[in-house]
């Protein structure tokens, strides 16, 4: 079951302090990277909620993020909604779509679930790609950033936007953590371990899975809104399965089912991407090798590895005492 | 409390349940006996809804539940334990019991509160843990405990739903004599208003616990009566009890 261990709380605190401190000293390029990390962190927290804790490995989270981005942009630009109402609409739409996908895919598990979500994701991608309303292959531009000038915050400024994005990561984490500590979250973890038994205990499995998927979809939609606001240009590529695949790589790199690990993974992934791509255009190959090393080490990602080491160190004196007593 | 009327199920040409009719009164403890392959577990699977009968009716507390899904029957008070441990392996024993209690109390899909911290769930966990003798192991991971403790938890999870009817599929399967005695005490101590249907191969336990005995053979009820009558039945000795009587 999900719990806030001292290591997790410490890591979260360090991440919060480090990112905020960096936001105040970084230049334009650093702030853009920070915003990129924050948006990816929101997406991977959303994915970890269902994949890491519920065992529902999704390849449509890129599409859910893209739906959020497009819904936000269309609602703001075409329907004339303010940025925050447009965000709420986009998040709600992503959640509704995720609920439907979750409800339909709930009966499948493992590779079949992955393939079903992939199919939904690619359907959404194809629809947006073909639709003139969404600009087809050209995408849409001009997604607005929220206007917070009334409280003295100008989100057109990179620094302010990066801090705003960090605040959204915090909000996302709180929603995900609260979900995992709720009845639904407890059931979600139970479903990962033994779906048959939970059904026999009286849980309506499809509804629990669909609801969890909807919450995750809402968070992915939020990531989409921020992605649209960040670049102020969106294209169908945002809905591609490769975005979902990349998010999955980040979750595995950080630590599946830890909620904190994926944030660490997002930091590592984006920093590695920028640092290695400055040296070689084959940065994907290097990141791939790192991922293979992480997977082959049998550690649960970088953060999972640290957690396991800490747990082993903690239990060592207990085992030594038990052996001495014996 | 629980009744079946001419329940029938076939897998192709194999008839695994042939017109089984049973009637359990409230608080009754009935043991189902029968050789391997007699259709005992298949009958359980139909009772809880994991298998759909080809024909026949299942009544729970007078209501026809034949077409209800597994979760719906569980919510009406029908609970089961499995012959093969069906636990939440990555969780602690306390979390296993808490999750079962939370789902049974309708807190399994709530969004605002942690059901494991609710007084109602904690009380259920405490009581059930005492019932199945697991109070000392609540914080231990299921992965870290012995097979016998896992068997106790298997029954504990079923009890944590506070059922009206509990079906236990060979609760002592694979445990040693000492632990078998523990199960014996556990079954004897169950509340008298709880209706219990047990598949069991431990004859001492079966005859001591049972109010009534049903014997299945090739999917058919071949005996349905009191334990004493079962002991006297020559037919049962021939098809099932010979080895036990001779031992």
Coordinates of C-alpha atoms in Angstrom, one line a residue:
Chain A
X1 CA 0.0 0.0 0.0
X2 CA 1.1 3.5 -0.7
X3 CA 2.7 5.3 2.2
X4 CA 4.9 8.4 2.7
X5 CA 8.1 7.0 4.0
X6 CA 10.8 9.3 5.4
X7 CA 12.9 8.8 2.2
X8 CA 10.0 9.7 0.0
X9 CA 9.2 12.8 2.0
X10 CA 12.8 13.9 2.1
X11 CA 13.1 13.3 -1.7
X12 CA 10.0 15.4 -2.3
X13 CA 11.2 18.2 -0.1
X14 CA 14.6 18.2 -1.8
X15 CA 12.9 18.2 -5.3
X16 CA 10.6 21.1 -4.3
X17 CA 13.4 23.2 -2.8
X18 CA 15.9 22.3 -5.6
X19 CA 13.5 23.1 -8.4
X20 CA 12.2 26.4 -6.8
X21 CA 15.8 27.5 -6.0
X22 CA 16.8 26.7 -9.6
X23 CA 13.8 28.6 -10.9
X24 CA 15.0 31.7 -9.2
X25 CA 18.6 31.5 -10.5
X26 CA 18.3 29.8 -13.9
X27 CA 18.5 31.6 -17.2
X28 CA 16.0 31.3 -20.0
X29 CA 17.2 27.9 -21.3
X30 CA 17.3 26.5 -17.8
X31 CA 13.7 27.7 -17.1
X32 CA 12.5 26.1 -20.3
X33 CA 14.0 22.8 -19.2
X34 CA 12.5 23.2 -15.8
X35 CA 9.0 23.7 -17.3
X36 CA 9.6 20.7 -19.6
X37 CA 10.5 18.6 -16.6
X38 CA 7.4 19.7 -14.7
X39 CA 5.1 18.9 -17.6
X40 CA 6.7 15.5 -18.0
X41 CA 6.5 14.9 -14.2
X42 CA 2.7 15.5 -14.2
X43 CA 2.3 13.0 -17.1
X44 CA 4.4 10.3 -15.4
X45 CA 2.7 10.8 -12.0
X46 CA -0.6 10.2 -13.9
X47 CA 0.8 7.1 -15.5
X48 CA 2.4 5.7 -12.4
X49 CA -1.0 6.0 -10.6
X50 CA -2.6 3.4 -12.9
X51 CA 0.5 1.5 -14.1
X52 CA 2.6 1.3 -11.0
X53 CA -0.1 0.9 -8.4
X54 CA -3.0 -0.6 -10.5
X55 CA -1.0 -2.7 -12.9
X56 CA -2.8 -1.0 -15.8
X57 CA 0.1 -0.2 -18.2
X58 CA -1.3 2.3 -20.6
X59 CA 0.0 3.3 -24.0
X60 CA -2.7 6.0 -24.4
X61 CA -1.6 8.5 -21.9
X62 CA 0.1 10.5 -24.6
X63 CA -3.3 10.7 -26.3
X64 CA -5.0 11.7 -23.1
X65 CA -2.4 14.5 -22.7
X66 CA -3.0 15.5 -26.3
X67 CA -6.7 15.6 -25.8
X68 CA -6.2 17.9 -22.9
X69 CA -3.9 20.1 -25.0
X70 CA -6.2 20.3 -27.9
X71 CA -9.4 20.8 -25.8
X72 CA -7.7 23.6 -23.9
X73 CA -6.5 25.3 -27.1
X74 CA -9.8 25.0 -28.9
X75 CA -11.9 26.0 -25.9
X76 CA -9.7 29.1 -25.3
X77 CA -9.1 30.1 -28.9
X78 CA -12.3 29.1 -30.6
X79 CA -14.9 29.1 -27.9
X80 CA -13.4 32.1 -26.2
X81 CA -13.2 30.7 -22.7
X82 CA -10.8 32.1 -20.2
X83 CA -7.6 30.0 -19.6
X84 CA -8.7 28.5 -16.3
X85 CA -12.3 27.5 -17.4
X86 CA -10.7 26.1 -20.6
X87 CA -8.3 24.1 -18.5
X88 CA -11.1 22.8 -16.4
X89 CA -13.1 21.8 -19.5
X90 CA -10.0 20.1 -21.0
X91 CA -9.2 18.2 -17.8
X92 CA -12.9 17.1 -17.5
X93 CA -12.9 15.9 -21.2
X94 CA -9.6 14.0 -20.7
X95 CA -11.1 12.4 -17.6
X96 CA -14.3 11.5 -19.4
X97 CA -12.4 9.9 -22.3
X98 CA -10.2 8.0 -19.9
X99 CA -13.2 6.7 -18.0
X100 CA -14.6 5.3 -21.2
X101 CA -11.3 3.8 -22.2
X102 CA -10.8 2.4 -18.7
X103 CA -14.3 0.9 -18.6
X104 CA -13.9 -0.8 -22.0
X105 CA -10.3 -2.1 -21.2
X106 CA -11.1 -3.1 -17.7
X107 CA -11.8 -6.7 -18.6
X108 CA -8.4 -7.1 -20.2
X109 CA -5.1 -7.5 -18.4
X110 CA -1.4 -7.5 -19.3
X111 CA -0.4 -7.3 -22.9
X112 CA -4.1 -7.2 -24.0
X113 CA -4.7 -4.1 -21.9
X114 CA -1.6 -2.5 -23.3
X115 CA -2.7 -3.2 -26.9
X116 CA -6.2 -2.0 -26.2
X117 CA -5.0 1.3 -24.8
X118 CA -2.5 1.6 -27.7
X119 CA -5.4 1.2 -30.1
X120 CA -7.5 3.9 -28.4
X121 CA -4.4 6.2 -28.4
X122 CA -3.8 5.8 -32.0
X123 CA -7.5 6.3 -32.8
X124 CA -7.3 9.7 -31.1
X125 CA -4.0 10.5 -32.9
X126 CA -5.5 9.6 -36.3
X127 CA -8.7 11.6 -35.6
X128 CA -6.8 14.8 -34.6
X129 CA -4.3 14.3 -37.5
X130 CA -7.1 14.1 -40.0
X131 CA -9.4 16.7 -38.6
X132 CA -9.4 20.2 -40.1
X133 CA -10.9 21.6 -36.9
X134 CA -7.7 20.7 -35.1
X135 CA -5.4 21.9 -37.8
X136 CA -4.5 18.5 -39.1
X137 CA -0.8 17.9 -39.5
X138 CA -0.1 21.6 -39.0
X139 CA -1.4 21.6 -35.5
X140 CA -2.7 24.7 -33.7
X141 CA -1.0 27.7 -32.3
X142 CA -1.7 30.5 -29.9
X143 CA -2.7 28.6 -26.8
X144 CA -3.0 31.3 -24.1
X145 CA -1.3 31.2 -20.7
X146 CA -3.5 32.0 -17.7
X147 CA -3.7 35.7 -16.9
X148 CA -2.6 36.2 -13.3
X149 CA -1.6 39.8 -13.7
X150 CA -4.3 40.7 -11.2
X151 CA -2.2 39.1 -8.5
X152 CA 1.0 40.5 -9.9
X153 CA 2.1 37.3 -11.7
X154 CA 3.0 37.5 -15.4
X155 CA 3.0 34.0 -16.8
X156 CA 4.4 35.1 -20.1
X157 CA 7.6 35.4 -18.2
X158 CA 9.6 32.1 -18.3
X159 CA 10.5 32.2 -14.6
X160 CA 6.9 32.7 -13.5
X161 CA 5.7 30.0 -15.8
X162 CA 8.3 27.5 -14.5
X163 CA 7.2 28.2 -10.9
X164 CA 3.5 27.9 -12.0
X165 CA 4.4 24.5 -13.6
X166 CA 6.1 23.4 -10.4
X167 CA 3.0 24.3 -8.5
X168 CA 1.0 22.2 -10.9
X169 CA 3.3 19.2 -10.2
X170 CA 2.7 19.7 -6.5
X171 CA -1.1 19.8 -7.1
X172 CA -0.8 16.7 -9.3
X173 CA 1.2 14.8 -6.7
X174 CA -1.3 15.7 -3.9
X175 CA -4.2 14.5 -6.0
X176 CA -2.4 11.2 -6.9
X177 CA -1.3 10.7 -3.2
X178 CA -4.8 11.4 -1.9
X179 CA -6.3 9.0 -4.5
X180 CA -3.9 6.3 -3.4
X181 CA -4.8 6.8 0.3
X182 CA -8.5 6.7 -0.5
X183 CA -10.8 3.6 -0.7
X184 CA -10.4 3.6 -4.5
X185 CA -6.6 3.8 -4.2
X186 CA -6.5 0.9 -1.7
X187 CA -8.7 -1.1 -4.0
X188 CA -6.5 -0.2 -7.0
X189 CA -3.5 -1.7 -5.2
X190 CA -5.5 -4.7 -4.3
X191 CA -6.6 -5.1 -7.9
X192 CA -2.9 -5.2 -9.0
X193 CA -2.3 -8.0 -6.6
X194 CA -5.4 -10.1 -6.9
X195 CA -8.4 -8.9 -9.1
X196 CA -10.2 -12.2 -8.7
X197 CA -10.3 -12.0 -4.9
X198 CA -11.4 -8.4 -4.8
X199 CA -14.3 -9.2 -7.1
X200 CA -15.2 -12.1 -4.8
X201 CA -15.2 -9.7 -1.9
X202 CA -17.8 -7.5 -3.6
X203 CA -15.9 -4.9 -5.6
X204 CA -17.2 -3.7 -8.9
X205 CA -13.9 -4.1 -10.7
X206 CA -14.6 -2.3 -13.9
X207 CA -15.9 0.8 -12.1
X208 CA -12.9 0.9 -9.8
X209 CA -10.5 0.6 -12.8
X210 CA -12.4 3.1 -14.9
X211 CA -12.6 5.7 -12.1
X212 CA -8.9 5.3 -11.4
X213 CA -8.2 5.6 -15.1
X214 CA -10.3 8.8 -15.2
X215 CA -8.4 10.4 -12.4
X216 CA -5.2 9.5 -14.1
X217 CA -6.6 10.8 -17.4
X218 CA -7.5 14.1 -15.8
X219 CA -4.0 14.6 -14.6
X220 CA -2.6 13.7 -18.1
X221 CA -5.1 16.3 -19.5
X222 CA -3.6 18.8 -17.1
X223 CA -0.2 18.0 -18.4
X224 CA -1.6 18.6 -21.9
X225 CA -2.9 22.0 -20.9
X226 CA 0.5 23.0 -19.6
X227 CA 2.2 21.6 -22.6
X228 CA 0.0 23.8 -24.8
X229 CA 0.6 26.8 -22.6
X230 CA 4.4 26.2 -22.5
X231 CA 5.1 26.0 -26.3
X232 CA 1.9 27.8 -27.4
X233 CA 1.8 25.4 -30.3
X234 CA 0.5 21.9 -30.4
X235 CA 0.6 19.2 -33.1
X236 CA -0.8 15.7 -33.4
X237 CA 2.6 14.3 -32.4
X238 CA 1.6 15.1 -28.8
X239 CA -1.0 12.3 -29.1
X240 CA 1.4 9.8 -30.6
X241 CA 2.1 6.4 -28.9
X242 CA 5.7 7.4 -28.7
X243 CA 4.8 10.0 -26.1
X244 CA 3.1 7.3 -24.0
X245 CA 6.1 5.0 -24.6
X246 CA 8.5 7.8 -23.4
X247 CA 6.4 8.4 -20.3
X248 CA 6.6 4.7 -19.6
X249 CA 10.3 4.7 -19.9
X250 CA 10.5 7.6 -17.5
X251 CA 8.3 5.8 -15.0
X252 CA 10.4 2.7 -15.2
X253 CA 13.6 4.7 -15.0
X254 CA 12.5 6.5 -11.9
X255 CA 10.7 3.6 -10.1
X256 CA 7.4 2.1 -10.9
X257 CA 4.7 2.3 -8.2
X258 CA 6.6 4.8 -6.0
X259 CA 4.9 8.0 -7.2
X260 CA 8.1 9.9 -6.2
X261 CA 10.4 7.9 -8.4
X262 CA 8.7 9.0 -11.7
X263 CA 9.4 12.6 -10.7
X264 CA 13.1 11.7 -10.2
X265 CA 12.9 9.9 -13.6
X266 CA 11.5 13.0 -15.3
X267 CA 14.3 15.1 -14.0
X268 CA 16.9 12.5 -15.1
X269 CA 15.3 11.9 -18.5
X270 CA 15.0 15.6 -19.5
X271 CA 18.5 16.5 -18.2
X272 CA 20.1 13.5 -19.9
X273 CA 18.2 14.3 -23.1
X274 CA 19.5 17.8 -23.2
X275 CA 23.0 17.0 -22.0
X276 CA 23.6 14.0 -24.2
X277 CA 21.9 15.5 -27.3
X278 CA 24.4 18.4 -27.0
X279 CA 27.1 15.8 -27.5
X280 CA 25.5 13.4 -30.0
X281 CA 22.3 13.3 -32.0
X282 CA 22.0 9.6 -30.9
X283 CA 20.9 10.5 -27.4
X284 CA 18.0 8.0 -27.6
X285 CA 20.5 5.2 -27.9
X286 CA 22.3 6.3 -24.8
X287 CA 19.1 6.7 -22.8
X288 CA 18.1 3.3 -24.1
X289 CA 21.3 1.7 -22.8
X290 CA 20.7 3.4 -19.4
X291 CA 17.1 2.0 -19.3
X292 CA 18.4 -1.5 -20.2
X293 CA 20.9 -1.3 -17.4
X294 CA 18.2 -0.2 -14.9
X295 CA 15.9 -3.0 -16.0
X296 CA 18.6 -5.6 -16.1
X297 CA 19.8 -4.7 -12.6
X298 CA 16.4 -5.8 -11.4
X299 CA 16.1 -2.6 -9.4
X300 CA 12.8 -0.8 -9.4
X301 CA 14.3 2.2 -11.2
X302 CA 16.7 4.7 -9.7
X303 CA 14.5 5.7 -6.8
X304 CA 13.3 2.1 -6.2
X305 CA 17.0 1.1 -6.0
X306 CA 17.7 3.7 -3.4
X307 CA 14.6 2.6 -1.5
X308 CA 15.6 -1.0 -1.5
X309 CA 19.1 -0.2 -0.3
X310 CA 17.8 1.9 2.5
X311 CA 15.3 -0.8 3.5
X312 CA 18.1 -3.4 3.4
X313 CA 20.3 -1.2 5.6
X314 CA 17.5 -0.7 8.0
X315 CA 16.7 -4.4 8.3
X316 CA 20.4 -5.5 8.7
X317 CA 20.7 -4.7 12.4
X318 CA 17.4 -6.4 13.1
X319 CA 18.6 -9.5 11.3
X320 CA 21.9 -9.4 13.1
X321 CA 20.2 -9.2 16.4
X322 CA 17.8 -12.1 15.5
X323 CA 20.8 -14.2 14.5
X324 CA 22.7 -13.3 17.7
X325 CA 19.6 -14.2 19.8
X326 CA 19.3 -17.5 17.9
Chain B
X1 CA -30.5 -19.3 3.8
X2 CA -28.7 -20.9 0.8
X3 CA -30.5 -23.2 -1.5
X4 CA -29.8 -24.8 -4.9
X5 CA -32.5 -26.4 -7.1
X6 CA -31.4 -29.0 -9.7
X7 CA -28.2 -27.2 -10.4
X8 CA -26.5 -28.7 -13.5
X9 CA -23.2 -27.9 -15.2
X10 CA -21.3 -29.7 -18.0
X11 CA -18.0 -29.1 -19.7
X12 CA -18.6 -30.7 -23.0
X13 CA -19.5 -34.3 -22.4
X14 CA -18.4 -34.2 -18.8
X15 CA -21.2 -33.6 -16.3
X16 CA -19.6 -31.9 -13.3
X17 CA -22.8 -31.0 -11.5
X18 CA -25.9 -33.2 -12.1
X19 CA -29.1 -31.8 -10.7
X20 CA -27.7 -30.8 -7.3
X21 CA -30.3 -29.6 -4.8
X22 CA -29.2 -28.5 -1.4
X23 CA -30.9 -26.4 1.3
X24 CA -28.9 -24.9 4.1
X25 CA -30.8 -23.3 7.1
X26 CA -29.5 -20.2 8.8
X27 CA -26.6 -21.1 11.1
X28 CA -26.3 -24.6 9.7
X29 CA -22.8 -26.1 9.2
X30 CA -22.7 -28.5 6.4
X31 CA -19.7 -30.4 5.2
X32 CA -19.4 -31.5 1.6
X33 CA -17.5 -34.7 1.1
X34 CA -16.6 -36.5 -2.1
X35 CA -13.6 -38.0 -3.9
X36 CA -11.4 -35.9 -6.1
X37 CA -13.2 -34.8 -9.2
X38 CA -16.6 -35.2 -7.6
X39 CA -17.5 -31.6 -8.5
X40 CA -17.2 -30.0 -5.1
X41 CA -15.2 -26.9 -6.1
X42 CA -17.2 -26.6 -9.3
X43 CA -20.3 -26.4 -7.1
X44 CA -18.7 -23.7 -5.0
X45 CA -17.8 -21.8 -8.2
X46 CA -21.4 -21.8 -9.3
X47 CA -22.7 -20.8 -5.9
X48 CA -20.5 -17.7 -5.8
X49 CA -21.0 -16.9 -9.5
X50 CA -17.6 -17.7 -10.9
X51 CA -19.2 -20.3 -13.1
X52 CA -22.6 -20.1 -14.6
X53 CA -24.8 -23.2 -14.3
X54 CA -26.3 -24.7 -17.4
X55 CA -29.6 -25.0 -15.6
X56 CA -31.0 -24.8 -12.1
X57 CA -31.5 -22.1 -9.5
X58 CA -29.5 -20.6 -6.6
X59 CA -31.4 -18.9 -3.8
X60 CA -29.7 -16.7 -1.2
X61 CA -31.9 -15.7 1.7
X62 CA -34.9 -16.5 -0.5
X63 CA -33.8 -14.4 -3.4
X64 CA -32.9 -15.8 -6.8
X65 CA -29.2 -14.9 -7.3
X66 CA -28.5 -17.3 -10.2
X67 CA -28.0 -14.5 -12.7
X68 CA -26.1 -12.2 -10.3
X69 CA -22.4 -11.5 -10.8
X70 CA -19.8 -12.5 -8.3
X71 CA -19.5 -9.1 -6.7
X72 CA -23.3 -8.7 -6.4
X73 CA -23.6 -12.0 -4.5
X74 CA -20.7 -11.0 -2.3
X75 CA -22.5 -7.8 -1.4
X76 CA -25.6 -9.9 -0.4
X77 CA -23.5 -11.7 2.1
X78 CA -22.0 -14.7 0.3
X79 CA -18.3 -15.1 1.0
X80 CA -15.8 -17.8 0.1
X81 CA -12.3 -19.0 0.8
X82 CA -10.3 -20.8 -1.8
X83 CA -8.5 -24.2 -1.8
X84 CA -5.5 -22.5 -3.3
X85 CA -4.5 -19.3 -1.4
X86 CA -5.9 -16.3 -3.2
X87 CA -4.4 -13.4 -1.2
X88 CA -3.0 -9.9 -1.8
X89 CA 0.6 -11.1 -1.7
X90 CA 2.4 -7.7 -1.7
X91 CA 0.4 -6.4 1.3
X92 CA 0.6 -7.0 5.0
X93 CA -1.8 -9.4 6.8
X94 CA -3.5 -6.4 8.4
X95 CA -3.9 -4.7 5.0
X96 CA -5.3 -7.9 3.5
X97 CA -8.0 -8.0 6.2
X98 CA -8.6 -4.3 6.1
X99 CA -9.0 -4.3 2.3
X100 CA -11.6 -7.1 2.6
X101 CA -13.5 -5.3 5.3
X102 CA -13.3 -2.0 3.5
X103 CA -14.7 -3.4 0.3
X104 CA -17.5 -5.3 2.2
X105 CA -18.4 -2.1 4.0
X106 CA -18.8 -0.3 0.7
X107 CA -15.7 1.8 1.2
X108 CA -13.7 0.3 -1.6
X109 CA -14.4 3.1 -4.1
X110 CA -14.6 6.1 -1.9
X111 CA -12.4 9.1 -2.8
X112 CA -12.1 11.1 0.4
X113 CA -11.1 8.9 3.3
X114 CA -8.6 6.2 3.9
X115 CA -10.9 3.2 4.8
X116 CA -8.0 1.4 6.5
X117 CA -8.0 4.1 9.1
X118 CA -11.7 4.1 9.7
X119 CA -12.8 2.8 13.2
X120 CA -15.2 0.3 11.6
X121 CA -12.6 -1.3 9.5
X122 CA -10.0 -1.4 12.2
X123 CA -12.4 -3.0 14.6
X124 CA -13.3 -5.7 12.0
X125 CA -9.6 -6.3 11.4
X126 CA -9.0 -6.6 15.1
X127 CA -11.9 -9.0 15.6
X128 CA -11.2 -11.2 12.6
X129 CA -7.4 -11.3 13.4
X130 CA -8.3 -12.6 16.9
X131 CA -10.8 -15.1 15.3
X132 CA -8.2 -16.6 13.0
X133 CA -5.3 -16.3 15.4
X134 CA -3.4 -13.7 13.4
X135 CA -3.3 -10.8 15.8
X136 CA 0.4 -11.1 16.2
X137 CA 1.1 -11.0 12.5
X138 CA -0.8 -8.0 11.3
X139 CA 2.2 -6.0 10.3
X140 CA 3.9 -8.8 8.5
X141 CA 4.0 -9.1 4.8
X142 CA 2.1 -12.0 3.4
X143 CA 5.2 -12.9 1.4
X144 CA 7.1 -13.4 4.7
X145 CA 4.8 -15.8 6.5
X146 CA 4.4 -19.5 6.5
X147 CA 1.9 -21.5 4.4
X148 CA -0.2 -22.3 7.5
X149 CA -0.5 -18.6 8.4
X150 CA -1.5 -17.9 4.8
X151 CA -4.3 -20.5 5.1
X152 CA -5.5 -18.8 8.2
X153 CA -5.5 -15.5 6.3
X154 CA -7.4 -17.1 3.4
X155 CA -10.2 -17.8 5.8
X156 CA -9.8 -14.5 7.6
X157 CA -10.3 -12.5 4.4
X158 CA -13.6 -14.3 3.8
X159 CA -14.7 -13.7 7.4
X160 CA -13.7 -10.0 7.2
X161 CA -16.6 -9.3 4.9
X162 CA -19.0 -10.2 7.8
X163 CA -20.9 -12.7 5.6
X164 CA -24.2 -14.4 6.1
X165 CA -23.0 -17.5 4.4
X166 CA -19.4 -18.6 4.1
X167 CA -18.1 -21.2 1.8
X168 CA -14.7 -22.7 2.7
X169 CA -12.9 -24.8 0.2
X170 CA -10.6 -27.2 2.1
X171 CA -9.5 -24.7 4.7
X172 CA -7.0 -27.3 6.2
X173 CA -5.5 -28.2 2.8
X174 CA -1.8 -28.7 3.1
X175 CA -1.5 -27.8 6.8
X176 CA 0.0 -30.0 9.5
X177 CA -1.9 -31.8 12.3
X178 CA -1.3 -29.0 14.9
X179 CA -2.6 -26.3 12.6
X180 CA -5.5 -28.5 11.6
X181 CA -6.5 -28.5 15.3
X182 CA -6.3 -24.8 15.2
X183 CA -8.8 -24.7 12.3
X184 CA -10.9 -27.1 14.2
X185 CA -11.1 -24.7 17.1
X186 CA -11.7 -21.8 14.7
X187 CA -14.6 -23.5 13.0
X188 CA -16.2 -24.5 16.3
X189 CA -15.9 -20.9 17.5
X190 CA -17.6 -19.3 14.5
X191 CA -20.8 -17.4 15.4
X192 CA -23.8 -19.7 15.5
X193 CA -25.9 -17.5 13.2
X194 CA -23.3 -17.8 10.4
X195 CA -24.2 -20.4 7.8
X196 CA -21.1 -22.5 6.8
X197 CA -20.6 -24.8 3.9
X198 CA -17.2 -26.5 3.9
X199 CA -15.4 -28.8 1.5
X200 CA -13.1 -30.8 3.7
X201 CA -11.1 -34.0 3.5
X202 CA -10.1 -34.1 7.2
X203 CA -12.7 -36.5 8.4
X204 CA -12.3 -35.9 12.1
X205 CA -12.8 -32.2 11.5
X206 CA -15.7 -32.8 9.1
X207 CA -17.7 -35.1 11.4
X208 CA -17.0 -33.0 14.4
X209 CA -18.0 -29.7 12.9
X210 CA -20.8 -30.7 10.6
X211 CA -24.5 -30.4 11.5
X212 CA -25.2 -32.1 8.2
X213 CA -23.2 -33.9 5.5
X214 CA -23.6 -33.9 1.8
X215 CA -21.6 -36.4 -0.3
X216 CA -21.0 -35.7 -4.0
X217 CA -19.9 -38.4 -6.4
X218 CA -19.5 -37.7 -10.1
X219 CA -21.4 -34.4 -9.7
X220 CA -24.4 -36.0 -8.0
X221 CA -25.6 -35.8 -4.5
X222 CA -25.4 -39.4 -3.3
X223 CA -26.0 -38.7 0.4
X224 CA -27.5 -35.8 2.3
X225 CA -28.1 -36.3 6.0
X226 CA -26.8 -36.3 9.6
X227 CA -23.2 -37.2 10.3
X228 CA -24.2 -40.4 12.2
X229 CA -26.2 -41.6 9.2
X230 CA -23.2 -40.9 7.0
X231 CA -21.0 -43.0 9.2
X232 CA -23.4 -45.9 9.0
X233 CA -23.9 -45.7 5.2
X234 CA -22.4 -48.6 3.4
X235 CA -22.6 -46.8 0.1
X236 CA -20.4 -44.0 1.4
X237 CA -18.0 -46.4 2.9
X238 CA -17.7 -48.0 -0.6
X239 CA -17.2 -44.8 -2.5
X240 CA -15.3 -42.6 -0.2
X241 CA -15.0 -43.5 3.5
X242 CA -13.3 -46.8 3.3
X243 CA -9.8 -45.5 3.7
X244 CA -10.8 -43.4 6.7
X245 CA -12.7 -46.2 8.5
X246 CA -9.8 -48.6 7.9
X247 CA -7.2 -46.2 9.2

